[in-house]
Amino acid sequence: MAATILDGNKIAAEIRAEVAAGVKTMAAAGVRPGLAVVLVGHNPASEIYVRGKVKSSEEVGLHSEKHTPPESVSTDELLRLIADLNRRDEIDGILVQLPLPPQVDSKRVLLAVDPAKDVDGFHPMNVGFLSTQRPGLVPCTPAGIMEILKRSHILIAGQEAVVVGRSDIVGKPTAMLLINANATVTICHSKTRDLPGVCRRADILVAAIGRAGMITRDFVKPGATVIDVGMNQVTTRTEFERLFAGNAKREEAFRAKGSTLVGDVHPQVAMVAGAITPVPGGVGPLTIAMLMANAVRAARLRRGVPEFSKA
Ligand code: GUN
């Protein structure tokens, strides 16, 4: 039987509506949460992500501003910008879009963000809060994955979860959240022996590797929940055939655009999995929704407003 499709657009819309309601309540009390996004240079993917973040901020009613230092910016110049944003009381959240250019010391920049305004949850203090189960700000994509699982009523406690990918942004924090939710968690990476065999143990399989369609049917236990974090552009005919042979709709799109988007999970996995996130329209929309939620949460925590809703 084909897998249940976990609709990220629908879940993200629910969360955005909750956040917008939270923003309205805060506005009635005279507070407008503010989010500052820092986009260095002209990385095309980053520009698209940041456009989405700013648009969504406006839609939920946040004050939002975009800072765009040039590609040639130095670490010290960025540190001065961060210091200014840290100081400004009307800014509750600061997001520095990654990757930064090679001359910039990214770790120093992320360390300079006030942990109370760190809506990406990348500051070591927030990483420590997550690993010790203290209240803090949690990275957006991992937080979004947990929302998909919870709002889709997928059992986590006691389940075997396998996370493929050990990045600081997705793999590690996702594993930590799953541990905190009482799953039994394995993290896999490029040196893992018998990756398909380890993945087949998973009741919940999270793929965050950045390789088009790498997780094939033989990696997946029948009935498992599969969360696909990948966003890869397929541009060659050979790769297209490996992934989408016989799919007329994709064929049409590929012919028209010369490329198509695919996750880290092969489309045929939908024939084995019990539930699966699509690409696009799965995890992606949750990343921005959780950024909005984090901005409001940061504003409440900083300003001592109680957290009365889920937003
Ligand atoms: N680049 C890719 N993903 C992210 C993210 O979640 N946050 C930031 N700041 N940069 C990214």
Short mmCIF file of C-alpha atoms and ligand atoms in Angstrom, two decimals:
data_model
loop_
_atom_site.label_atom_id
_atom_site.label_comp_id
_atom_site.label_asym_id
_atom_site.label_seq_id
_atom_site.Cartn_x
_atom_site.Cartn_y
_atom_site.Cartn_z
CA MET A 1 0.00 0.00 0.00
CA ALA A 2 1.26 3.51 -0.78
CA ALA A 3 2.44 5.59 2.17
CA THR A 4 0.41 8.31 3.87
CA ILE A 5 1.76 11.66 2.66
CA LEU A 6 2.67 13.95 5.58
CA ASP A 7 1.57 17.35 4.29
CA GLY A 8 4.14 19.91 5.46
CA ASN A 9 2.30 22.80 3.84
CA LYS A 10 -0.82 22.07 5.89
CA ILE A 11 1.05 21.66 9.19
CA ALA A 12 3.15 24.78 8.55
CA ALA A 13 -0.03 26.77 7.83
CA GLU A 14 -1.50 25.63 11.17
CA ILE A 15 1.65 26.75 12.99
CA ARG A 16 1.77 30.10 11.15
CA ALA A 17 -1.85 30.72 12.14
CA GLU A 18 -0.99 29.99 15.79
CA VAL A 19 2.03 32.29 15.58
CA ALA A 20 -0.04 35.07 13.97
CA ALA A 21 -2.57 34.76 16.81
CA GLY A 22 0.30 34.99 19.32
CA VAL A 23 1.67 38.10 17.58
CA LYS A 24 -1.79 39.69 17.73
CA THR A 25 -2.07 39.03 21.46
CA MET A 26 1.36 40.55 22.02
CA ALA A 27 0.46 43.54 19.85
CA ALA A 28 -2.60 44.14 22.06
CA ALA A 29 -0.17 44.36 24.98
CA GLY A 30 1.93 46.88 23.03
CA VAL A 31 4.72 44.53 21.95
CA ARG A 32 5.67 43.79 18.33
CA PRO A 33 8.26 41.02 18.06
CA GLY A 34 11.09 41.86 15.65
CA LEU A 35 13.26 39.58 13.53
CA ALA A 36 16.50 40.63 11.84
CA VAL A 37 17.87 38.48 9.03
CA VAL A 38 21.47 38.87 7.90
CA LEU A 39 22.17 37.79 4.31
CA VAL A 40 25.77 38.13 3.15
CA GLY A 41 26.47 38.37 -0.59
CA HIS A 42 24.39 36.77 -3.34
CA ASN A 43 24.24 32.99 -2.81
CA PRO A 44 21.17 32.14 -4.97
CA ALA A 45 19.81 29.44 -2.61
CA SER A 46 20.29 31.71 0.43
CA GLU A 47 18.54 34.57 -1.38
CA ILE A 48 15.51 32.32 -2.01
CA TYR A 49 15.42 31.10 1.61
CA VAL A 50 15.74 34.62 3.00
CA ARG A 51 13.01 35.95 0.72
CA GLY A 52 10.71 33.26 2.14
CA LYS A 53 11.68 34.11 5.71
CA VAL A 54 11.06 37.85 5.28
CA LYS A 55 7.74 37.27 3.47
CA SER A 56 6.52 34.89 6.15
CA SER A 57 7.58 37.33 8.93
CA GLU A 58 5.45 40.03 7.35
CA GLU A 59 2.49 37.64 6.94
CA VAL A 60 2.45 36.69 10.64
CA GLY A 61 2.83 40.33 11.68
CA LEU A 62 6.41 40.44 12.91
CA HIS A 63 8.57 43.50 12.48
CA SER A 64 11.20 42.24 10.08
CA GLU A 65 14.36 43.71 8.64
CA LYS A 66 16.98 42.40 6.27
CA HIS A 67 20.67 43.32 6.47
CA THR A 68 22.72 42.61 3.37
CA PRO A 69 26.47 43.08 3.85
CA PRO A 70 28.55 42.51 0.71
CA GLU A 71 30.26 39.20 -0.15
CA SER A 72 33.61 40.83 0.82
CA VAL A 73 32.51 41.55 4.43
CA SER A 74 35.06 40.84 7.16
CA THR A 75 34.44 38.91 10.38
CA ASP A 76 34.91 42.14 12.38
CA GLU A 77 32.34 44.03 10.29
CA LEU A 78 29.81 41.24 10.82
CA LEU A 79 30.58 41.15 14.53
CA ARG A 80 29.84 44.89 14.72
CA LEU A 81 26.49 44.36 12.97
CA ILE A 82 25.59 41.51 15.35
CA ALA A 83 26.59 43.62 18.37
CA ASP A 84 24.27 46.38 17.17
CA LEU A 85 21.37 43.92 16.69
CA ASN A 86 22.06 42.40 20.12
CA ARG A 87 21.81 45.87 21.67
CA ARG A 88 18.55 46.94 19.97
CA ASP A 89 15.59 46.17 22.21
CA GLU A 90 13.02 46.01 19.37
CA ILE A 91 14.93 43.11 17.81
CA ASP A 92 13.96 39.80 19.45
CA GLY A 93 15.45 37.40 16.92
CA ILE A 94 18.66 37.41 14.86
CA LEU A 95 19.30 35.00 12.02
CA VAL A 96 22.57 34.87 10.10
CA GLN A 97 21.91 32.94 6.89
CA LEU A 98 24.51 30.24 6.24
CA PRO A 99 26.82 29.55 4.50
CA LEU A 100 29.00 32.62 5.07
CA PRO A 101 31.85 33.41 2.64
CA PRO A 102 35.17 31.65 3.34
CA GLN A 103 36.99 34.73 4.75
CA VAL A 104 34.41 34.95 7.56
CA ASP A 105 34.90 32.99 10.78
CA SER A 106 31.36 31.55 10.93
CA LYS A 107 31.78 30.01 14.38
CA ARG A 108 32.85 33.37 15.87
CA VAL A 109 29.88 35.09 14.23
CA LEU A 110 27.35 32.52 15.52
CA LEU A 111 28.91 32.70 18.99
CA ALA A 112 28.42 36.49 18.99
CA VAL A 113 24.61 36.27 18.64
CA ASP A 114 22.89 36.86 21.99
CA PRO A 115 21.60 33.35 22.94
CA ALA A 116 18.27 34.93 23.92
CA LYS A 117 17.87 36.22 20.33
CA ASP A 118 19.34 33.12 18.63
CA VAL A 119 16.21 32.06 16.69
CA ASP A 120 18.28 29.49 14.74
CA GLY A 121 19.29 27.72 17.97
CA PHE A 122 22.89 27.50 16.74
CA HIS A 123 24.62 29.17 19.72
CA PRO A 124 26.51 26.64 21.87
CA MET A 125 24.46 27.77 24.87
CA ASN A 126 21.21 26.78 23.11
CA VAL A 127 22.84 23.54 21.91
CA GLY A 128 23.67 22.84 25.57
CA PHE A 129 20.15 23.72 26.70
CA LEU A 130 18.74 21.25 24.15
CA SER A 131 21.07 18.45 25.19
CA THR A 132 20.29 19.00 28.88
CA GLN A 133 16.54 19.46 28.33
CA ARG A 134 16.38 23.05 29.53
CA PRO A 135 14.12 25.67 27.91
CA GLY A 136 15.92 27.38 25.02
CA LEU A 137 15.70 28.03 21.31
CA VAL A 138 15.73 24.91 19.13
CA PRO A 139 16.98 24.80 15.48
CA CYS A 140 14.07 25.31 13.09
CA THR A 141 14.27 22.29 10.77
CA PRO A 142 14.64 19.75 13.61
CA ALA A 143 11.84 21.48 15.56
CA GLY A 144 9.71 21.29 12.39
CA ILE A 145 10.39 17.56 12.02
CA MET A 146 9.13 17.01 15.57
CA GLU A 147 5.99 19.04 14.81
CA ILE A 148 5.30 16.89 11.73
CA LEU A 149 5.65 13.70 13.81
CA LYS A 150 3.59 14.97 16.75
CA ARG A 151 0.80 16.59 14.74
CA SER A 152 0.55 13.47 12.56
CA HIS A 153 0.21 11.35 15.74
CA ILE A 154 3.26 9.25 14.97
CA LEU A 155 4.47 7.34 18.01
CA ILE A 156 8.00 8.39 19.04
CA ALA A 157 8.57 7.06 22.58
CA GLY A 158 10.20 3.63 22.54
CA GLN A 159 10.53 3.64 18.74
CA GLU A 160 13.78 3.04 16.84
CA ALA A 161 14.79 6.25 15.10
CA VAL A 162 17.68 6.45 12.64
CA VAL A 163 19.02 9.84 11.54
CA VAL A 164 21.22 9.80 8.44
CA GLY A 165 23.48 12.86 8.50
CA ARG A 166 25.31 14.45 11.45
CA SER A 167 25.24 18.16 10.64
CA ASP A 168 25.05 20.73 13.43
CA ILE A 169 22.01 22.29 11.72
CA VAL A 170 19.85 19.19 11.20
CA GLY A 171 21.25 15.74 12.05
CA LYS A 172 22.60 16.29 15.56
CA PRO A 173 19.75 18.46 16.92
CA THR A 174 17.12 16.14 15.36
CA ALA A 175 18.75 13.17 17.08
CA MET A 176 18.77 15.08 20.38
CA LEU A 177 15.07 15.99 20.08
CA LEU A 178 14.19 12.37 19.31
CA ILE A 179 16.21 11.19 22.33
CA ASN A 180 14.44 13.77 24.50
CA ALA A 181 11.14 12.34 23.19
CA ASN A 182 12.26 8.87 24.35
CA ALA A 183 13.10 7.30 20.98
CA THR A 184 16.07 4.94 20.69
CA VAL A 185 18.30 6.88 18.32
CA THR A 186 21.13 5.97 15.95
CA ILE A 187 23.02 8.63 13.97
CA CYS A 188 24.57 7.47 10.69
CA HIS A 189 27.17 9.16 8.49
CA SER A 190 29.56 8.51 5.62
CA LYS A 191 31.65 6.00 7.65
CA THR A 192 28.67 3.96 8.91
CA ARG A 193 29.01 0.24 8.07
CA ASP A 194 26.03 -1.42 6.36
CA LEU A 195 24.00 1.80 6.11
CA PRO A 196 20.98 0.06 4.48
CA GLY A 197 20.93 -2.53 7.27
CA VAL A 198 21.04 0.10 10.02
CA CYS A 199 18.34 2.18 8.29
CA ARG A 200 16.10 -0.89 7.97
CA ARG A 201 15.91 -1.03 11.77
CA ALA A 202 14.18 2.34 11.84
CA ASP A 203 10.54 2.90 12.75
CA ILE A 204 11.33 6.57 12.06
CA LEU A 205 13.97 7.28 9.41
CA VAL A 206 15.25 10.84 8.97
CA ALA A 207 17.32 11.50 5.83
CA ALA A 208 19.46 14.66 5.99
CA ILE A 209 22.43 13.91 3.77
CA GLY A 210 22.09 16.22 0.78
CA ARG A 211 22.31 13.47 -1.89
CA ALA A 212 19.53 13.07 -4.41
CA GLY A 213 17.45 9.93 -3.86
CA MET A 214 20.18 8.12 -1.92
CA ILE A 215 17.74 6.38 0.43
CA THR A 216 16.27 3.66 -1.77
CA ARG A 217 13.58 1.05 -1.02
CA ASP A 218 16.09 -1.42 0.40
CA PHE A 219 16.92 1.07 3.22
CA VAL A 220 13.36 1.14 4.52
CA LYS A 221 11.42 -1.23 6.77
CA PRO A 222 7.87 -1.69 5.44
CA GLY A 223 5.52 0.65 7.29
CA ALA A 224 8.27 2.96 8.61
CA THR A 225 7.82 6.74 8.82
CA VAL A 226 10.29 8.48 6.52
CA ILE A 227 11.23 12.14 6.94
CA ASP A 228 13.06 13.58 3.94
CA VAL A 229 15.05 16.74 4.70
CA GLY A 230 16.85 16.80 1.33
CA MET A 231 16.37 19.44 -1.38
CA ASN A 232 18.43 18.52 -4.42
CA GLN A 233 18.21 19.80 -7.98
CA VAL A 234 18.31 17.03 -10.58
CA THR A 235 19.70 18.38 -13.85
CA THR A 236 20.93 15.35 -15.81
CA ARG A 237 18.80 12.96 -17.85
CA THR A 238 20.56 9.88 -16.34
CA GLU A 239 19.80 11.03 -12.80
CA PHE A 240 16.26 11.94 -13.80
CA GLU A 241 15.69 8.42 -15.22
CA ARG A 242 17.09 6.78 -12.05
CA LEU A 243 14.61 8.72 -9.94
CA PHE A 244 11.51 9.46 -12.00
CA ALA A 245 11.35 7.01 -14.95
CA GLY A 246 7.71 6.64 -16.03
CA ASN A 247 6.49 9.70 -14.05
CA ALA A 248 4.72 11.75 -16.75
CA LYS A 249 4.10 14.81 -14.57
CA ARG A 250 7.75 15.10 -13.56
CA GLU A 251 8.84 14.41 -17.13
CA GLU A 252 6.83 17.39 -18.31
CA ALA A 253 8.26 19.66 -15.61
CA PHE A 254 11.82 18.46 -16.24
CA ARG A 255 11.49 19.08 -19.97
CA ALA A 256 10.09 22.56 -19.38
CA LYS A 257 12.59 23.69 -16.74
CA GLY A 258 15.64 21.50 -17.36
CA SER A 259 15.68 20.53 -13.68
CA THR A 260 13.48 19.14 -10.94
CA LEU A 261 13.64 18.99 -7.17
CA VAL A 262 14.16 15.71 -5.31
CA GLY A 263 14.84 14.86 -1.69
CA ASP A 264 17.40 12.48 -0.22
CA VAL A 265 14.79 9.73 -0.46
CA HIS A 266 14.11 7.88 -3.72
CA PRO A 267 10.49 8.43 -4.82
CA GLN A 268 9.86 4.65 -4.88
CA VAL A 269 10.26 4.56 -1.08
CA ALA A 270 6.65 5.77 -0.97
CA MET A 271 5.70 2.19 -2.02
CA VAL A 272 7.22 0.71 1.17
CA ALA A 273 6.97 3.40 3.86
CA GLY A 274 3.93 3.77 6.10
CA ALA A 275 4.16 7.57 6.03
CA ILE A 276 6.49 9.93 4.19
CA THR A 277 7.16 13.65 3.76
CA PRO A 278 7.09 14.79 0.11
CA VAL A 279 9.68 17.03 -1.56
CA PRO A 280 8.70 19.77 -2.07
CA GLY A 281 5.96 20.40 0.50
CA GLY A 282 7.25 18.30 3.40
CA VAL A 283 9.90 19.49 5.85
CA GLY A 284 10.76 22.70 3.93
CA PRO A 285 7.69 24.75 4.87
CA LEU A 286 8.15 23.78 8.53
CA THR A 287 11.62 25.37 8.71
CA ILE A 288 10.18 28.82 8.09
CA ALA A 289 7.10 28.23 10.26
CA MET A 290 9.32 27.23 13.20
CA LEU A 291 11.50 30.31 12.64
CA MET A 292 8.38 32.42 13.11
CA ALA A 293 7.47 30.41 16.22
CA ASN A 294 11.01 30.84 17.59
CA ALA A 295 10.92 34.61 17.00
CA VAL A 296 7.70 34.93 19.00
CA ARG A 297 9.03 32.57 21.66
CA ALA A 298 12.25 34.61 21.95
CA ALA A 299 10.18 37.78 22.29
CA ARG A 300 8.07 36.24 25.07
CA LEU A 301 11.05 34.85 26.94
CA ARG A 302 13.01 38.13 26.68
CA ARG A 303 10.06 40.30 27.63
CA GLY A 304 8.67 38.00 30.35
CA VAL A 305 5.38 37.33 28.52
CA PRO A 306 4.02 33.87 29.49
CA GLU A 307 3.89 31.15 26.80
CA PHE A 308 0.15 30.60 26.77
CA SER A 309 -0.20 29.10 23.28
CA LYS A 310 1.72 26.50 21.27
CA ALA A 311 3.27 29.21 19.08
N1 GUN B 1 21.31 27.59 5.76
C1 GUN B 1 20.70 26.42 5.50
N2 GUN B 1 19.79 26.15 6.47
C2 GUN B 1 19.84 27.17 7.35
C3 GUN B 1 19.13 27.47 8.55
O1 GUN B 1 18.27 26.73 9.03
N3 GUN B 1 19.49 28.64 9.15
C4 GUN B 1 20.44 29.45 8.67
N4 GUN B 1 20.73 30.56 9.35
N5 GUN B 1 21.11 29.21 7.56
C5 GUN B 1 20.80 28.07 6.90
#
